[in-house]
PDB file of C-alpha atoms in Angstrom:
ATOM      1  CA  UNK A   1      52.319 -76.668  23.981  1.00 54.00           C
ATOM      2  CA  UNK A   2      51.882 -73.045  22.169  1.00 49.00           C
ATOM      3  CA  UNK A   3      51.154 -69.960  24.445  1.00 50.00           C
ATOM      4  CA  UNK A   4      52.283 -66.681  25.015  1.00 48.00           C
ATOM      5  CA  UNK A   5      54.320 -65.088  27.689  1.00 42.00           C
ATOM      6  CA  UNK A   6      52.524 -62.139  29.632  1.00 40.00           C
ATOM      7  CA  UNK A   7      53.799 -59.901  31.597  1.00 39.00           C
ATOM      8  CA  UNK A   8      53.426 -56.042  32.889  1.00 38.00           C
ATOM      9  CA  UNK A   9      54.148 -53.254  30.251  1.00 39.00           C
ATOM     10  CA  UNK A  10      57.701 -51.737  30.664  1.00 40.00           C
ATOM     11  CA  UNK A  11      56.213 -48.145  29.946  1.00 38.00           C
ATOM     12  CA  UNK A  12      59.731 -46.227  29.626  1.00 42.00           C
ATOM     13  CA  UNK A  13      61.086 -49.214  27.495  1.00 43.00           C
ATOM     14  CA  UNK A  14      58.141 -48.806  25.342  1.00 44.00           C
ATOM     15  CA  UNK A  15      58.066 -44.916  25.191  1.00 40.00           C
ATOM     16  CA  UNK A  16      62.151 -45.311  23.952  1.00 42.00           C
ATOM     17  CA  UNK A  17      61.213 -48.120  21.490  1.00 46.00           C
ATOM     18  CA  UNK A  18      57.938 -46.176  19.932  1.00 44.00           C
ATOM     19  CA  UNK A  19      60.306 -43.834  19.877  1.00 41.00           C
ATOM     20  CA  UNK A  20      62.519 -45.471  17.343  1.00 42.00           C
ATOM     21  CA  UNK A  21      59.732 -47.023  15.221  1.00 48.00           C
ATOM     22  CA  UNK A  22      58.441 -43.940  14.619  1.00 46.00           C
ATOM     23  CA  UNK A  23      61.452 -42.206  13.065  1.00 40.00           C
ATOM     24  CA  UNK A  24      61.966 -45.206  11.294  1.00 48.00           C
ATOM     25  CA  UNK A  25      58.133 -45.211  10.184  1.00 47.00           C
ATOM     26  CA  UNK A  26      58.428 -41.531   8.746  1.00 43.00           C
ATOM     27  CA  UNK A  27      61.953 -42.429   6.864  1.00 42.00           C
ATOM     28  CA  UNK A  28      60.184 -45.592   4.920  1.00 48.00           C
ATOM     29  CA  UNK A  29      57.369 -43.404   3.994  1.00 48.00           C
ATOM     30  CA  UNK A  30      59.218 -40.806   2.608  1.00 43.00           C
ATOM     31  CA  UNK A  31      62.106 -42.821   1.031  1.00 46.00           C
ATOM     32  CA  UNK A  32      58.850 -45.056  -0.688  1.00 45.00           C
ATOM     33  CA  UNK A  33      56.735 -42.188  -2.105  1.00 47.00           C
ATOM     34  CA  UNK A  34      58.638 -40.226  -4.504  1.00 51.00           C
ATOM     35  CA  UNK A  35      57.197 -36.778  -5.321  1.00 61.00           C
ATOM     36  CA  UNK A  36      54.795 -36.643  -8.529  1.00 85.00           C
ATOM     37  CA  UNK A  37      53.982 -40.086  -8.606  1.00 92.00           C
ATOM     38  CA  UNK A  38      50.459 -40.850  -9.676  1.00 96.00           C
ATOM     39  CA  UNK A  39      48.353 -43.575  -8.050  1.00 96.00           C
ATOM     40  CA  UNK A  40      48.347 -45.414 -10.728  1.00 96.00           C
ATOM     41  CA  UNK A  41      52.210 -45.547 -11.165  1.00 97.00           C
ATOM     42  CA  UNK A  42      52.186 -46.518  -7.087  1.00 97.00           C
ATOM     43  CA  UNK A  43      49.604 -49.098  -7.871  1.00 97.00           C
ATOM     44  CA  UNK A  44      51.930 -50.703 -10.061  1.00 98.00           C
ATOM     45  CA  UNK A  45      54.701 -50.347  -7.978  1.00 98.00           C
ATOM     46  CA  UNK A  46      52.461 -52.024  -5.231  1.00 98.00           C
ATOM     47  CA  UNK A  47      51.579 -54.865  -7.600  1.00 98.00           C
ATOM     48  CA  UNK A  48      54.989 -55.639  -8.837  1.00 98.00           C
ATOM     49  CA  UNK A  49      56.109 -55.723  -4.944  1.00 98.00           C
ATOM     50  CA  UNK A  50      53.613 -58.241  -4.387  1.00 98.00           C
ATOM     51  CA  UNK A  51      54.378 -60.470  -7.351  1.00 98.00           C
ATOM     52  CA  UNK A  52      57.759 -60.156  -6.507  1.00 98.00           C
ATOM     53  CA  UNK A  53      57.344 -61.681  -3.381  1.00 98.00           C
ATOM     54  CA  UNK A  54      55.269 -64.634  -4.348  1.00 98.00           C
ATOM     55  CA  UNK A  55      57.939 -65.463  -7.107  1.00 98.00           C
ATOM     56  CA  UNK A  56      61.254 -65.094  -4.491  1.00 97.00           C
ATOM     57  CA  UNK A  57      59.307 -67.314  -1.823  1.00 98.00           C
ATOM     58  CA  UNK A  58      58.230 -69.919  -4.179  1.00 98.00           C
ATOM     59  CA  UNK A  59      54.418 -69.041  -3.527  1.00 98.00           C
ATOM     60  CA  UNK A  60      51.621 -71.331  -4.924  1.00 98.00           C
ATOM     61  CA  UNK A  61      48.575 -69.590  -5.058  1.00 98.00           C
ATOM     62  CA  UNK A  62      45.144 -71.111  -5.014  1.00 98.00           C
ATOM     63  CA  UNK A  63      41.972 -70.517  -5.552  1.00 98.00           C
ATOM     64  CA  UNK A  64      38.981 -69.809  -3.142  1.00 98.00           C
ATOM     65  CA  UNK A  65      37.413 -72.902  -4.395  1.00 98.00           C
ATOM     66  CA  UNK A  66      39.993 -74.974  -4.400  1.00 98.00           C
ATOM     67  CA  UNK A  67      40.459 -73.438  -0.836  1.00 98.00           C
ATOM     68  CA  UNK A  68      37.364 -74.712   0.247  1.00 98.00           C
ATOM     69  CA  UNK A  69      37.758 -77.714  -1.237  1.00 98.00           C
ATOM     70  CA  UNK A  70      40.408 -78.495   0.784  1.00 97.00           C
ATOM     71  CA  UNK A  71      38.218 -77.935   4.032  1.00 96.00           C
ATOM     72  CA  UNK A  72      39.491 -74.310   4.042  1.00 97.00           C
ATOM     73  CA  UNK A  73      43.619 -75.328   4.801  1.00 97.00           C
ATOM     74  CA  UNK A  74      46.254 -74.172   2.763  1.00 98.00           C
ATOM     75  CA  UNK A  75      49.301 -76.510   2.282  1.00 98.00           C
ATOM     76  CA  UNK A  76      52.117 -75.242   3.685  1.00 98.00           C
ATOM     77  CA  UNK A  77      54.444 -77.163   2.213  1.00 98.00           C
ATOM     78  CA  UNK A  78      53.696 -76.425  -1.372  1.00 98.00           C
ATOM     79  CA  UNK A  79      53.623 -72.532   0.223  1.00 98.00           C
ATOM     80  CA  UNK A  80      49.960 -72.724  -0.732  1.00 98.00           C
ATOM     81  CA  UNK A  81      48.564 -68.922  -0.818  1.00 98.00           C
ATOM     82  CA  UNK A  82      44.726 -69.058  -1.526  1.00 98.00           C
ATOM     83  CA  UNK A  83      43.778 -65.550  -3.071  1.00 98.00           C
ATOM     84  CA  UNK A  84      40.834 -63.766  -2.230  1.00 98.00           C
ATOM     85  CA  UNK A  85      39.742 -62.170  -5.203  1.00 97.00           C
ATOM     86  CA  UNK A  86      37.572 -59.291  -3.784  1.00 96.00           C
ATOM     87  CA  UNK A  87      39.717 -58.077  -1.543  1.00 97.00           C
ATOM     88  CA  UNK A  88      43.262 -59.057  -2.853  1.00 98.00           C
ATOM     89  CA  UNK A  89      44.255 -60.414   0.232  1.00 98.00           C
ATOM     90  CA  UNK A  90      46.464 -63.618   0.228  1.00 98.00           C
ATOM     91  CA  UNK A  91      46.293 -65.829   3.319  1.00 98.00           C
ATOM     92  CA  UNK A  92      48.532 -68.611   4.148  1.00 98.00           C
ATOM     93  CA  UNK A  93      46.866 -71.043   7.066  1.00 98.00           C
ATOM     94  CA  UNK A  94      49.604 -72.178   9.002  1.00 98.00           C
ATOM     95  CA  UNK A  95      48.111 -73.737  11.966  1.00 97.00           C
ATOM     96  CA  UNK A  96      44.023 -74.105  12.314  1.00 97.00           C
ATOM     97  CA  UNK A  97      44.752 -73.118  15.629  1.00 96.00           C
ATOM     98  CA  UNK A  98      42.649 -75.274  18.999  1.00 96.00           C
ATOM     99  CA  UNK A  99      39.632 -74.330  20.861  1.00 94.00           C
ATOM    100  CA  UNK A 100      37.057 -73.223  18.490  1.00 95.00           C
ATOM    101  CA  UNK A 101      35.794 -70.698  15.601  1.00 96.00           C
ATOM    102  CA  UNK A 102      34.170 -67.255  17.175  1.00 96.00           C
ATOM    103  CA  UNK A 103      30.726 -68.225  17.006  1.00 96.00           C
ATOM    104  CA  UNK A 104      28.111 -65.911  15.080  1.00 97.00           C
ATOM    105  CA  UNK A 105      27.369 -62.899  18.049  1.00 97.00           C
ATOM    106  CA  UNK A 106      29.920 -63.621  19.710  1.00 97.00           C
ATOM    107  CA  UNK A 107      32.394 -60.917  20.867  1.00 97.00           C
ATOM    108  CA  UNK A 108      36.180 -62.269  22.111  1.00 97.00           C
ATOM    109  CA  UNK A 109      39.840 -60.841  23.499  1.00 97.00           C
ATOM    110  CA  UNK A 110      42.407 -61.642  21.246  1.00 98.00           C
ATOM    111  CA  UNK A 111      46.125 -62.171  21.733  1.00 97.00           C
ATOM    112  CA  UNK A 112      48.417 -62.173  18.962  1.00 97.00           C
ATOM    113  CA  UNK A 113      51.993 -61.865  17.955  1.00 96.00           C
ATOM    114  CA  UNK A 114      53.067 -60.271  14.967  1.00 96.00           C
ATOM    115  CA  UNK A 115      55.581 -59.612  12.532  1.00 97.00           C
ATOM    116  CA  UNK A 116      55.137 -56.875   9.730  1.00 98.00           C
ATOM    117  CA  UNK A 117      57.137 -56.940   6.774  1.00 98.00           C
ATOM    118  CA  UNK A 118      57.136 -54.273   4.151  1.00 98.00           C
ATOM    119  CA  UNK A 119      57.230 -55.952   0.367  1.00 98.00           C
ATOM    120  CA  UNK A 120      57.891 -52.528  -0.984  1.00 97.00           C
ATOM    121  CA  UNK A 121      61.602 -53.307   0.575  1.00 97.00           C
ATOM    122  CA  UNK A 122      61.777 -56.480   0.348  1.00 96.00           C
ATOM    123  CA  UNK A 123      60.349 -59.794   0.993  1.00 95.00           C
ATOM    124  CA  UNK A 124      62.390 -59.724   4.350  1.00 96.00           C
ATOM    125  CA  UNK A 125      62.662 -56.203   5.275  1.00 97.00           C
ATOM    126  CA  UNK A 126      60.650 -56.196   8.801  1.00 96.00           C
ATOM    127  CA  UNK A 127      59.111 -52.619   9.873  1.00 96.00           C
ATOM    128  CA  UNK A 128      57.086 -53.668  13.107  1.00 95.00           C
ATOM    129  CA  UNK A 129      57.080 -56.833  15.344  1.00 95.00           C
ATOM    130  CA  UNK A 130      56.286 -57.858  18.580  1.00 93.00           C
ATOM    131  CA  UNK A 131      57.566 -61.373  18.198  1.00 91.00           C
ATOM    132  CA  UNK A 132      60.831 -61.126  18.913  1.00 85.00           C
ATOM    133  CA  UNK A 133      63.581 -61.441  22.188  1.00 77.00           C
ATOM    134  CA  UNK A 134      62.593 -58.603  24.400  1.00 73.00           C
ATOM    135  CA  UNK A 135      59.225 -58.195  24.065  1.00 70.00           C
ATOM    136  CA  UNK A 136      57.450 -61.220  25.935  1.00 67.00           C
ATOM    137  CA  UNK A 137      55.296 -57.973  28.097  1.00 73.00           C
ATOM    138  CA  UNK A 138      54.118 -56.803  24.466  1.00 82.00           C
ATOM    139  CA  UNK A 139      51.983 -58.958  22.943  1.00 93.00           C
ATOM    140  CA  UNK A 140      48.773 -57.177  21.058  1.00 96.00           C
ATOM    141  CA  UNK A 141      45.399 -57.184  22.663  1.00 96.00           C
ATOM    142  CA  UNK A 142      42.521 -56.922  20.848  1.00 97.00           C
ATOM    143  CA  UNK A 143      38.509 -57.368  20.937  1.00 98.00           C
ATOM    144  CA  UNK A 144      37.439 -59.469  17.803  1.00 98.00           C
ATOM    145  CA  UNK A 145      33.468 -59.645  17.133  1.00 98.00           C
ATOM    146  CA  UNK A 146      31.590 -61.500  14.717  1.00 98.00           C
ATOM    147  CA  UNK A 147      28.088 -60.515  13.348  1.00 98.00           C
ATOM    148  CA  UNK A 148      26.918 -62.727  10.660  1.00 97.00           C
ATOM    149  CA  UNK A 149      30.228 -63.878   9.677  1.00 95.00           C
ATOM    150  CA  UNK A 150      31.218 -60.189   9.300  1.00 97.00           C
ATOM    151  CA  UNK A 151      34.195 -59.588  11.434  1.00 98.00           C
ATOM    152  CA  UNK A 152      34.783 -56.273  12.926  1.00 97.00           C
ATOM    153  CA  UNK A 153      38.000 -55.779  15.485  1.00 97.00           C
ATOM    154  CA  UNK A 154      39.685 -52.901  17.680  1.00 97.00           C
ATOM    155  CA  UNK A 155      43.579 -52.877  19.273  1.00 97.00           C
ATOM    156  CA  UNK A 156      43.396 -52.044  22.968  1.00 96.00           C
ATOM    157  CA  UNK A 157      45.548 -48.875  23.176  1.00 94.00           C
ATOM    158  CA  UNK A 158      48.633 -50.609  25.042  1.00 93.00           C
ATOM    159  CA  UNK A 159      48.607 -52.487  21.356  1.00 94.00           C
ATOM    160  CA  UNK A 160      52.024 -52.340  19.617  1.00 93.00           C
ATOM    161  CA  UNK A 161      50.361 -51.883  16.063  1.00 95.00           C
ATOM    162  CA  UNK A 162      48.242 -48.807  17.976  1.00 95.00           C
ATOM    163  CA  UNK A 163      51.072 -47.343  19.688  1.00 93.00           C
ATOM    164  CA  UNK A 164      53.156 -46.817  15.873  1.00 94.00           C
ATOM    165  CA  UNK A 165      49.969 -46.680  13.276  1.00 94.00           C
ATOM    166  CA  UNK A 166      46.886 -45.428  15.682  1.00 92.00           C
ATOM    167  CA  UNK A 167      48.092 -43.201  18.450  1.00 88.00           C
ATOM    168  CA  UNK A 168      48.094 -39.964  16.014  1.00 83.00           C
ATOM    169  CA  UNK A 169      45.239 -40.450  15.265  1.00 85.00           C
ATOM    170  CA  UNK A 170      43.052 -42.658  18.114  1.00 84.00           C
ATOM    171  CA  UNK A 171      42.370 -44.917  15.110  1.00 88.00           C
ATOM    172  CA  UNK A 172      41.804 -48.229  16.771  1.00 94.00           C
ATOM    173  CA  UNK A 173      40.265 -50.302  14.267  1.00 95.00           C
ATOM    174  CA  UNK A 174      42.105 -53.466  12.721  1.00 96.00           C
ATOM    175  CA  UNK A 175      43.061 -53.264   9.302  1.00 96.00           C
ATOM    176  CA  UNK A 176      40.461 -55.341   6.895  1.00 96.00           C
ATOM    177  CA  UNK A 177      43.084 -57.741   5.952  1.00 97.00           C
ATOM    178  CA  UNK A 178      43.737 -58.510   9.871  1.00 98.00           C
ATOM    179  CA  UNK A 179      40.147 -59.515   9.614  1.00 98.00           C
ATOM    180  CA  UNK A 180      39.807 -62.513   7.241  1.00 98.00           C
ATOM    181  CA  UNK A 181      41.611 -65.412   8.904  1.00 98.00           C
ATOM    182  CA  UNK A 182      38.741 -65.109  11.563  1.00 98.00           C
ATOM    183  CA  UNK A 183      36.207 -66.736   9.474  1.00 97.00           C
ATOM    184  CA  UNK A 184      38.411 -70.143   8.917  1.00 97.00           C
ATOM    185  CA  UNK A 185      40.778 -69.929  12.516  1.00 98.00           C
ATOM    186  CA  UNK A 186      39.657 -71.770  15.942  1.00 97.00           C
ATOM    187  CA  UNK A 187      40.251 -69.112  18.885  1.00 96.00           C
ATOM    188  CA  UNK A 188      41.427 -70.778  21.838  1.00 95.00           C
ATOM    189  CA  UNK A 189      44.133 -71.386  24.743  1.00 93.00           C
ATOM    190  CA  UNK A 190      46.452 -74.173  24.939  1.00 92.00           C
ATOM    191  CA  UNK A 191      45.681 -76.284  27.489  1.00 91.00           C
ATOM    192  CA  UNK A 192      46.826 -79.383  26.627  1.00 92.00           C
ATOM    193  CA  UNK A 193      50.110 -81.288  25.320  1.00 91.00           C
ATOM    194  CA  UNK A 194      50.012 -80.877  21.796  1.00 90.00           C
ATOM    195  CA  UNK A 195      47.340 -77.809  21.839  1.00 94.00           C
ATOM    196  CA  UNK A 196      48.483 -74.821  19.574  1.00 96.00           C
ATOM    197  CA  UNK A 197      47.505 -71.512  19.020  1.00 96.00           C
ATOM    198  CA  UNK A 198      46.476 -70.470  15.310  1.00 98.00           C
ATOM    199  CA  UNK A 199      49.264 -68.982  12.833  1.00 98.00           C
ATOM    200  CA  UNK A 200      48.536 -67.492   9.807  1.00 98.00           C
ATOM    201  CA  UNK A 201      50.061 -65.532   7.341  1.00 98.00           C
ATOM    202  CA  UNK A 202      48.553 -63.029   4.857  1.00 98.00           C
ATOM    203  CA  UNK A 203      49.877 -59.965   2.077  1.00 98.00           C
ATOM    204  CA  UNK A 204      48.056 -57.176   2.686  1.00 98.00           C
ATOM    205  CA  UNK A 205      47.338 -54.916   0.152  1.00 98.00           C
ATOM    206  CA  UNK A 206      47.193 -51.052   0.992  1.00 98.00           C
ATOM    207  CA  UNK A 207      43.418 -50.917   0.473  1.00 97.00           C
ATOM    208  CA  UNK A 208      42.967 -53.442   3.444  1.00 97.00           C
ATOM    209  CA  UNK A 209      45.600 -52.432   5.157  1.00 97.00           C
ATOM    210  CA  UNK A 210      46.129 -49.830   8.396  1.00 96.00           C
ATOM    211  CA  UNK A 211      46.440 -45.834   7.251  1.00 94.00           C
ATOM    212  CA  UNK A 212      49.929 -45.352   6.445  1.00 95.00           C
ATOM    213  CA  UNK A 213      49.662 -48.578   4.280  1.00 97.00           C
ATOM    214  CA  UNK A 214      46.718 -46.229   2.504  1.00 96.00           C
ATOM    215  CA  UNK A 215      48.494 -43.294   2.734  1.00 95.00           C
ATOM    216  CA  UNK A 216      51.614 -44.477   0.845  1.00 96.00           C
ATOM    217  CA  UNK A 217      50.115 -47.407  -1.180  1.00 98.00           C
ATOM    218  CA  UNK A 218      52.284 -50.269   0.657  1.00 98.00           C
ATOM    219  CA  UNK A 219      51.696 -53.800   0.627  1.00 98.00           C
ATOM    220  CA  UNK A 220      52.165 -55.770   3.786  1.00 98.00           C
ATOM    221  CA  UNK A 221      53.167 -59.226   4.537  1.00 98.00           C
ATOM    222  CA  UNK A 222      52.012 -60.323   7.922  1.00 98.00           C
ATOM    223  CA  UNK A 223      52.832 -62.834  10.221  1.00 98.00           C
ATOM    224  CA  UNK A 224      50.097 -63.440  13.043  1.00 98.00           C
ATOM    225  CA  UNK A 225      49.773 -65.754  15.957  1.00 97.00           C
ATOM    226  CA  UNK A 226      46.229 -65.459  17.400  1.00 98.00           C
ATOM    227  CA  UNK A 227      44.718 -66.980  20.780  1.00 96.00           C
ATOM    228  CA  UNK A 228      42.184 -66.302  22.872  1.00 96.00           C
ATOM    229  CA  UNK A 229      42.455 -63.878  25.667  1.00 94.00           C
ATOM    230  CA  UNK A 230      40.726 -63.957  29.350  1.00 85.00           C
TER     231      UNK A 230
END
Protein backbone atom coordinates (compact mmCIF):
# COMPACT_ATOMS: atom_id res chain seq x y z
CA UNK A 1 0.00 0.00 0.00
CA UNK A 2 1.17 3.68 -1.31
CA UNK A 3 0.40 6.74 0.98
CA UNK A 4 1.99 9.55 2.37
CA UNK A 5 3.20 10.40 5.79
CA UNK A 6 1.57 13.64 7.38
CA UNK A 7 2.51 15.35 9.97
CA UNK A 8 2.63 19.10 11.58
CA UNK A 9 4.94 21.69 9.79
CA UNK A 10 8.33 22.15 11.64
CA UNK A 11 8.14 26.04 10.96
CA UNK A 12 11.87 26.91 12.17
CA UNK A 13 13.16 23.76 10.25
CA UNK A 14 11.43 25.07 7.28
CA UNK A 15 12.36 28.83 7.67
CA UNK A 16 16.39 27.37 7.90
CA UNK A 17 15.79 25.04 4.89
CA UNK A 18 13.92 27.88 2.58
CA UNK A 19 16.62 29.47 3.69
CA UNK A 20 19.16 27.40 1.89
CA UNK A 21 17.09 26.77 -1.27
CA UNK A 22 16.91 30.12 -1.84
CA UNK A 23 20.60 31.01 -1.98
CA UNK A 24 21.00 28.07 -3.87
CA UNK A 25 17.99 29.17 -6.24
CA UNK A 26 19.68 32.69 -6.94
CA UNK A 27 23.33 30.93 -7.57
CA UNK A 28 21.71 28.47 -10.45
CA UNK A 29 20.07 31.39 -11.98
CA UNK A 30 22.87 33.43 -12.24
CA UNK A 31 25.56 30.76 -12.98
CA UNK A 32 22.75 29.60 -16.03
CA UNK A 33 22.09 33.00 -17.67
CA UNK A 34 25.17 34.45 -18.94
CA UNK A 35 25.02 38.20 -19.71
CA UNK A 36 24.11 39.13 -23.50
CA UNK A 37 22.58 36.06 -24.35
CA UNK A 38 19.64 36.35 -26.68
CA UNK A 39 16.49 34.25 -26.31
CA UNK A 40 17.05 32.60 -29.05
CA UNK A 41 20.63 31.42 -28.12
CA UNK A 42 18.84 30.32 -24.49
CA UNK A 43 16.21 28.59 -26.49
CA UNK A 44 18.72 26.50 -27.94
CA UNK A 45 20.50 25.98 -24.99
CA UNK A 46 17.06 24.88 -23.47
CA UNK A 47 16.48 22.50 -26.37
CA UNK A 48 19.81 20.86 -26.44
CA UNK A 49 19.32 20.30 -22.45
CA UNK A 50 16.27 18.55 -23.17
CA UNK A 51 17.53 16.33 -25.97
CA UNK A 52 20.32 15.66 -23.96
CA UNK A 53 18.40 14.17 -21.43
CA UNK A 54 16.19 11.96 -23.47
CA UNK A 55 19.42 10.54 -25.21
CA UNK A 56 21.49 9.86 -21.57
CA UNK A 57 18.21 8.15 -20.10
CA UNK A 58 17.50 6.06 -23.03
CA UNK A 59 14.06 7.93 -23.64
CA UNK A 60 11.53 6.57 -26.24
CA UNK A 61 9.28 9.09 -27.18
CA UNK A 62 5.82 8.58 -28.56
CA UNK A 63 3.33 10.05 -30.08
CA UNK A 64 -0.08 11.46 -28.80
CA UNK A 65 -1.76 8.98 -30.95
CA UNK A 66 0.05 6.27 -30.35
CA UNK A 67 -0.50 7.47 -26.66
CA UNK A 68 -3.99 7.05 -26.93
CA UNK A 69 -3.80 4.13 -28.59
CA UNK A 70 -2.38 2.56 -25.91
CA UNK A 71 -5.42 3.56 -23.59
CA UNK A 72 -3.41 6.69 -22.61
CA UNK A 73 -0.25 4.53 -20.61
CA UNK A 74 3.15 5.00 -21.41
CA UNK A 75 5.49 1.93 -21.12
CA UNK A 76 7.79 2.30 -18.65
CA UNK A 77 9.96 -0.12 -19.48
CA UNK A 78 10.82 0.95 -22.95
CA UNK A 79 11.10 4.64 -20.94
CA UNK A 80 8.13 5.51 -23.14
CA UNK A 81 7.83 9.55 -23.16
CA UNK A 82 4.63 10.51 -25.18
CA UNK A 83 5.21 14.21 -26.44
CA UNK A 84 2.69 16.70 -26.44
CA UNK A 85 3.22 18.67 -29.35
CA UNK A 86 1.44 21.97 -28.38
CA UNK A 87 2.81 22.44 -25.38
CA UNK A 88 6.24 20.58 -25.49
CA UNK A 89 5.64 18.87 -22.48
CA UNK A 90 6.84 15.18 -22.17
CA UNK A 91 4.99 12.97 -19.69
CA UNK A 92 6.01 9.64 -18.53
CA UNK A 93 2.84 7.64 -16.76
CA UNK A 94 4.29 5.71 -14.17
CA UNK A 95 1.46 4.50 -12.18
CA UNK A 96 -2.42 5.27 -13.34
CA UNK A 97 -2.77 5.87 -9.87
CA UNK A 98 -6.44 4.24 -7.80
CA UNK A 99 -9.61 5.90 -7.00
CA UNK A 100 -10.76 7.78 -9.94
CA UNK A 101 -10.19 10.68 -12.69
CA UNK A 102 -11.40 14.37 -11.31
CA UNK A 103 -14.65 14.40 -12.81
CA UNK A 104 -15.71 17.43 -15.18
CA UNK A 105 -16.76 20.40 -12.26
CA UNK A 106 -15.28 18.92 -9.93
CA UNK A 107 -12.85 20.78 -7.61
CA UNK A 108 -10.26 18.38 -5.32
CA UNK A 109 -7.16 18.67 -2.55
CA UNK A 110 -4.21 17.29 -3.86
CA UNK A 111 -1.19 15.73 -2.18
CA UNK A 112 1.90 15.21 -3.94
CA UNK A 113 5.55 14.56 -3.58
CA UNK A 114 8.02 15.92 -5.74
CA UNK A 115 11.34 15.96 -7.02
CA UNK A 116 12.66 18.83 -9.37
CA UNK A 117 15.55 18.34 -11.42
CA UNK A 118 17.17 21.02 -13.47
CA UNK A 119 18.28 19.54 -17.18
CA UNK A 120 20.20 22.70 -17.71
CA UNK A 121 22.75 20.86 -15.07
CA UNK A 122 22.22 17.77 -15.68
CA UNK A 123 19.90 14.96 -16.05
CA UNK A 124 20.48 14.32 -12.22
CA UNK A 125 21.23 17.58 -10.77
CA UNK A 126 18.11 17.99 -8.21
CA UNK A 127 17.19 21.81 -7.24
CA UNK A 128 13.91 21.22 -5.11
CA UNK A 129 12.30 18.09 -3.49
CA UNK A 130 10.12 17.19 -0.92
CA UNK A 131 10.56 13.47 -1.33
CA UNK A 132 13.28 12.77 0.51
CA UNK A 133 14.43 11.57 4.46
CA UNK A 134 13.40 14.47 6.57
CA UNK A 135 10.61 15.81 5.14
CA UNK A 136 7.59 13.32 5.81
CA UNK A 137 5.64 16.94 7.53
CA UNK A 138 6.23 18.55 3.92
CA UNK A 139 4.37 17.14 1.45
CA UNK A 140 2.64 19.82 -1.16
CA UNK A 141 -0.99 20.68 -0.86
CA UNK A 142 -2.82 21.81 -3.51
CA UNK A 143 -6.55 22.49 -4.90
CA UNK A 144 -6.83 20.90 -8.47
CA UNK A 145 -10.18 21.87 -10.51
CA UNK A 146 -11.40 20.71 -13.67
CA UNK A 147 -13.78 22.69 -16.02
CA UNK A 148 -14.35 21.00 -19.23
CA UNK A 149 -11.30 19.02 -19.15
CA UNK A 150 -9.38 22.31 -18.62
CA UNK A 151 -7.37 21.96 -15.52
CA UNK A 152 -6.60 24.92 -13.46
CA UNK A 153 -4.57 24.39 -9.89
CA UNK A 154 -3.19 26.59 -6.86
CA UNK A 155 -0.30 25.46 -4.02
CA UNK A 156 -1.65 26.15 -0.54
CA UNK A 157 0.96 28.59 0.86
CA UNK A 158 2.60 25.99 3.42
CA UNK A 159 3.51 24.35 -0.27
CA UNK A 160 7.26 23.62 -0.66
CA UNK A 161 7.21 24.67 -4.47
CA UNK A 162 5.34 28.13 -3.00
CA UNK A 163 7.59 28.68 -0.22
CA UNK A 164 11.01 28.77 -2.94
CA UNK A 165 9.17 29.90 -6.44
CA UNK A 166 5.81 31.85 -5.12
CA UNK A 167 6.39 33.53 -1.81
CA UNK A 168 8.09 36.74 -3.61
CA UNK A 169 5.70 37.10 -5.37
CA UNK A 170 2.14 35.47 -3.81
CA UNK A 171 2.11 33.62 -7.16
CA UNK A 172 0.18 30.52 -6.29
CA UNK A 173 -0.76 29.07 -9.44
CA UNK A 174 0.70 25.59 -10.68
CA UNK A 175 2.89 25.67 -13.48
CA UNK A 176 0.97 24.50 -16.92
CA UNK A 177 3.09 21.51 -17.22
CA UNK A 178 2.01 20.42 -13.47
CA UNK A 179 -1.34 20.46 -15.11
CA UNK A 180 -1.48 17.78 -17.85
CA UNK A 181 -1.19 14.43 -16.10
CA UNK A 182 -4.69 15.40 -14.60
CA UNK A 183 -6.56 14.63 -17.65
CA UNK A 184 -5.20 10.77 -17.88
CA UNK A 185 -4.39 10.17 -13.69
CA UNK A 186 -7.12 8.56 -11.18
CA UNK A 187 -7.06 10.82 -7.86
CA UNK A 188 -7.52 8.77 -4.96
CA UNK A 189 -6.33 7.31 -1.41
CA UNK A 190 -5.01 3.98 -0.81
CA UNK A 191 -7.16 2.06 0.98
CA UNK A 192 -6.57 -1.20 0.14
CA UNK A 193 -3.60 -3.88 -0.20
CA UNK A 194 -2.26 -3.30 -3.43
CA UNK A 195 -3.93 0.38 -3.89
CA UNK A 196 -1.33 3.03 -5.16
CA UNK A 197 -1.20 6.50 -5.54
CA UNK A 198 -0.47 7.94 -9.19
CA UNK A 199 3.31 8.71 -10.29
CA UNK A 200 4.16 10.47 -13.13
CA UNK A 201 6.93 12.04 -14.60
CA UNK A 202 7.11 14.96 -17.07
CA UNK A 203 10.09 17.66 -18.74
CA UNK A 204 8.90 20.81 -18.42
CA UNK A 205 9.76 23.29 -20.69
CA UNK A 206 10.25 27.00 -19.41
CA UNK A 207 7.10 28.20 -21.20
CA UNK A 208 4.97 25.77 -18.96
CA UNK A 209 6.92 25.94 -16.31
CA UNK A 210 6.81 28.15 -12.76
CA UNK A 211 8.48 31.95 -13.14
CA UNK A 212 12.02 31.48 -12.59
CA UNK A 213 11.82 28.55 -15.15
CA UNK A 214 10.42 31.70 -17.49
CA UNK A 215 12.63 34.01 -16.24
CA UNK A 216 15.85 32.09 -17.06
CA UNK A 217 14.56 29.78 -19.88
CA UNK A 218 15.12 26.36 -17.83
CA UNK A 219 13.75 23.13 -18.57
CA UNK A 220 12.50 20.97 -15.76
CA UNK A 221 12.28 17.35 -15.21
CA UNK A 222 9.71 16.47 -12.64
CA UNK A 223 8.97 13.73 -10.58
CA UNK A 224 5.32 13.79 -9.01
CA UNK A 225 3.38 11.53 -6.76
CA UNK A 226 -0.27 12.73 -6.62
CA UNK A 227 -3.26 11.55 -4.24
CA UNK A 228 -6.15 12.81 -3.09
CA UNK A 229 -6.37 14.94 -0.07
CA UNK A 230 -9.32 15.18 2.73
Amino acid sequence: MTTFAENNHQKGNMRKIFSILATALLLTGIASCSDGETYQEKRDKEISAINSYIAEKNVKVISEDQFFAQDSMTDVSKNEFVLFEASGVYMQIVRKGCGQKLRDGETANVLCRFTEYNLMLGADSISLTNDAAGYAASVDKMTITNTSGTFTGTFDTSSRMYMVYGAGTNYTSLPSGWLVPFGYIRLGRPVNEGDETAKVRIIVPHKQGHLTASNYVTPYLYELTLERGR
